[in-house]
């Protein structure tokens, strides 16, 4: 097998060295108290990459104790925002120096494209980290105009100890989407990476210490949701939890928070996002956008454009060209720069996607192309397109989290809006049209947190991101993403003999 660097030049493949496999608590890599470990698997071949320490409730207790000490008595919350920002900038610079190694870790751990990691995921994550580093000294309260003889103002204070529970589909991006604003706010934290993809998070913890982030501020506890994740969610000394993942687990986290200390909760959950393509669209551009929207990252993306609605005037042409495009979509080793789609993250997800494909066929949808496993080994699935899909079919209702496009036809704008909103989710939507009036009307009518017009996956550190309905609540990115790690305090003092109020 060949290894590919970020310039696409191949040489003999050597898997990245696995340097960090323990828990990171209070600035030190340590074994779990139980001594337990678990396997992290390479989805390209099903082989074990490494054994990683398995954190449990007792390890979470230690991490929370370290974070609480760092928050209550440490220098990070008491440092100027400017000082925190400078350390965060150094953190970003260190990550940039290791970007190929980190991208390779996510490739072998999550099946993610190496070139996408080097050129998209890590640069975007660095933009997020640097954005919040710049925001750290711009956290302002307000001067209040009170009705009585008082002077009033607000303070924005860090919320305290935060638990971040992150998913496996974008392990680097989601790490920094959570950690960066919390660091800027002056919080301390415990990160639980997904059990499928712990390797890059541990490397980031190492670089954070090297950058000068004080011990106890950033802790990483590997483990499983029903043990480590549950311990964070129910911990009486954790002040807030930020979670990205499934709606089912989001419910459990809310329940745990309510039953413990009523900690603040932010949830970014599932999606079944519509992509609405109108008759006036350029069909070739629309096909390329629709393919990207569902097949990028092997469909393992919460905002995947999995429901594609095409207006009847161009539907037949779109179907023909979409099938041709899917058949040309290159599936294979994510380290190969020519490949467009790697393997699903693990065997469980691989089998789940295939079961949905089988269910779609049983329900009467037409399998236009794909639908089968591919490659000699590993968890690879062909890009799949269904036509003749009805809104009440399981493949049109459930989040599949795989490379499965559901194609549907519509006649009018009103029908498109109604179909787009006929889902329990509301994370994102795409609109393809040359008519500004149509774009404005539909973007205001679709109940989703992000609307992309003539583009898709247009994420930016300054653009708030989050969902409506069962896609959750709270926002990542932008200054909204910073606010959820801050408390607002009103301070009022009386005024005596003031010439004005």
Coordinates of N, CA and C in Angstrom, one line a residue, residues 67 70-71 76-77 84 157-162 164 179 181-189 213 216-218 240 482 484-486:
X67 N -10.5 19.8 36.9 CA -11.1 20.9 36.2 C -11.7 21.9 37.2
X70 N -8.9 23.8 38.8 CA -8.3 24.8 37.8 C -9.3 26.0 37.6
X71 N -10.6 25.7 37.8 CA -11.5 26.8 37.6 C -11.6 27.7 38.9
X76 N -6.3 30.2 34.7 CA -7.0 30.4 33.4 C -8.2 31.3 33.4
X77 N -9.1 31.1 34.3 CA -10.3 32.1 34.3 C -9.9 33.5 34.8
X84 N -5.3 34.6 27.4 CA -5.8 33.3 26.9 C -5.7 33.2 25.4
X157 N -19.5 36.2 32.7 CA -18.5 35.3 33.4 C -18.5 33.9 32.9
X158 N -17.4 33.2 32.9 CA -17.3 31.8 32.5 C -18.3 31.0 33.3
X159 N -18.9 30.0 32.6 CA -20.0 29.3 33.3 C -19.4 28.3 34.3
X160 N -18.1 27.9 34.1 CA -17.5 27.0 35.0 C -16.9 25.7 34.4
X161 N -17.1 24.6 34.9 CA -16.6 23.3 34.4 C -17.6 22.8 33.3
X162 N -17.1 22.5 32.2 CA -17.9 22.1 31.0 C -17.5 20.7 30.6
X164 N -17.7 18.2 27.4 CA -17.9 18.1 25.9 C -18.0 16.7 25.5
X179 N -14.4 23.0 22.2 CA -13.3 23.4 23.1 C -12.9 24.9 22.9
X181 N -14.5 27.9 22.0 CA -15.2 29.0 22.7 C -15.2 28.8 24.2
X182 N -15.1 27.6 24.7 CA -15.1 27.3 26.2 C -13.7 27.8 26.7
X183 N -12.7 27.6 26.0 CA -11.4 28.1 26.4 C -11.4 29.7 26.4
X184 N -11.9 30.2 25.3 CA -11.9 31.7 25.2 C -12.7 32.3 26.4
X185 N -13.8 31.7 26.8 CA -14.6 32.2 27.9 C -14.0 32.1 29.2
X186 N -12.9 31.2 29.4 CA -12.3 31.0 30.6 C -12.7 29.8 31.4
X187 N -13.4 28.9 30.7 CA -13.9 27.7 31.3 C -12.8 26.7 31.4
X188 N -13.1 25.7 32.2 CA -12.2 24.4 32.3 C -13.1 23.3 31.8
X189 N -12.6 22.2 31.4 CA -13.4 21.2 30.7 C -12.9 19.8 30.7
X213 N -1.5 25.8 28.0 CA -2.7 25.8 28.7 C -2.5 25.0 30.0
X216 N -5.2 20.9 34.2 CA -6.6 20.8 34.7 C -7.6 21.5 33.8
X217 N -7.1 22.4 32.9 CA -8.1 23.2 32.1 C -8.7 22.3 31.0
X218 N -7.9 21.5 30.4 CA -8.4 20.6 29.3 C -8.0 19.2 29.7
X240 N -22.0 22.6 32.8 CA -22.7 22.6 31.5 C -22.2 21.4 30.7
X482 N -20.1 31.3 21.7 CA -19.3 31.7 22.9 C -20.3 32.0 24.1
X484 N -22.9 30.5 25.1 CA -23.4 29.4 26.0 C -22.4 29.0 27.0
X485 N -21.2 29.5 27.0 CA -20.2 29.2 28.0 C -20.0 30.3 29.0
X486 N -21.0 31.3 28.9 CA -20.9 32.5 29.8 C -22.2 32.6 30.6

